[in-house]
């Protein structure tokens, strides 16, 4: 059985800040690979942040 990695709100914000700084560059892909994330996960986190969610 595969265990999925979970991220704390602090970790999510750190990754979002990194990708925000890298916007418009190929570095976003490198960040996603390094963190083991899909771009759809990043999109979900951005939506949550925009909605003022507490990142469940």
mmCIF file of C-alpha atoms in Angstrom:
data_model
loop_
_atom_site.group_PDB
_atom_site.id
_atom_site.type_symbol
_atom_site.label_atom_id
_atom_site.label_comp_id
_atom_site.label_asym_id
_atom_site.label_seq_id
_atom_site.Cartn_x
_atom_site.Cartn_y
_atom_site.Cartn_z
ATOM 1 C CA UNK A 1 0.000 0.000 0.000
ATOM 2 C CA UNK A 2 1.407 3.355 -1.024
ATOM 3 C CA UNK A 3 1.514 6.151 1.527
ATOM 4 C CA UNK A 4 0.968 9.634 0.257
ATOM 5 C CA UNK A 5 3.103 12.480 1.465
ATOM 6 C CA UNK A 6 1.281 15.099 3.486
ATOM 7 C CA UNK A 7 2.293 18.731 3.758
ATOM 8 C CA UNK A 8 1.752 21.123 6.628
ATOM 9 C CA UNK A 9 0.331 24.574 5.960
ATOM 10 C CA UNK A 10 3.813 26.017 6.533
ATOM 11 C CA UNK A 11 5.346 23.668 3.947
ATOM 12 C CA UNK A 12 2.650 24.500 1.409
ATOM 13 C CA UNK A 13 3.214 28.228 1.867
ATOM 14 C CA UNK A 14 6.978 27.782 1.516
ATOM 15 C CA UNK A 15 6.543 25.904 -1.766
ATOM 16 C CA UNK A 16 3.996 28.449 -3.036
ATOM 17 C CA UNK A 17 6.392 31.299 -2.247
ATOM 18 C CA UNK A 18 9.194 29.535 -4.123
ATOM 19 C CA UNK A 19 7.031 28.962 -7.185
ATOM 20 C CA UNK A 20 5.694 32.529 -7.067
ATOM 21 C CA UNK A 21 9.265 33.850 -7.205
ATOM 22 C CA UNK A 22 10.057 31.485 -10.084
ATOM 23 C CA UNK A 23 6.964 32.470 -12.124
ATOM 24 C CA UNK A 24 7.681 32.670 -15.829
ATOM 25 C CA UNK A 25 10.740 30.465 -15.665
ATOM 26 C CA UNK A 26 11.450 26.797 -16.118
ATOM 27 C CA UNK A 27 12.418 26.595 -12.461
ATOM 28 C CA UNK A 28 8.828 25.830 -11.404
ATOM 29 C CA UNK A 29 9.106 22.388 -12.988
ATOM 30 C CA UNK A 30 12.334 21.762 -11.100
ATOM 31 C CA UNK A 31 10.692 22.771 -7.821
ATOM 32 C CA UNK A 32 7.748 20.448 -8.461
ATOM 33 C CA UNK A 33 10.059 17.533 -9.281
ATOM 34 C CA UNK A 34 12.230 18.189 -6.234
ATOM 35 C CA UNK A 35 9.191 18.329 -3.934
ATOM 36 C CA UNK A 36 7.481 15.358 -5.613
ATOM 37 C CA UNK A 37 4.393 17.334 -6.642
ATOM 38 C CA UNK A 38 2.145 17.520 -9.666
ATOM 39 C CA UNK A 39 1.234 20.869 -11.166
ATOM 40 C CA UNK A 40 -2.426 20.149 -10.372
ATOM 41 C CA UNK A 41 -1.554 20.029 -6.670
ATOM 42 C CA UNK A 42 0.106 23.418 -6.962
ATOM 43 C CA UNK A 43 -3.012 24.751 -8.691
ATOM 44 C CA UNK A 44 -5.209 23.417 -5.877
ATOM 45 C CA UNK A 45 -2.995 25.056 -3.242
ATOM 46 C CA UNK A 46 -3.097 28.363 -5.110
ATOM 47 C CA UNK A 47 -6.905 28.215 -5.192
ATOM 48 C CA UNK A 48 -7.012 27.449 -1.484
ATOM 49 C CA UNK A 49 -4.671 30.364 -0.749
ATOM 50 C CA UNK A 50 -6.767 32.739 -2.881
ATOM 51 C CA UNK A 51 -9.916 31.634 -1.061
ATOM 52 C CA UNK A 52 -8.273 32.256 2.308
ATOM 53 C CA UNK A 53 -8.403 28.583 3.245
ATOM 54 C CA UNK A 54 -6.299 27.197 6.067
ATOM 55 C CA UNK A 55 -4.825 24.452 3.822
ATOM 56 C CA UNK A 56 -6.433 21.265 5.020
#
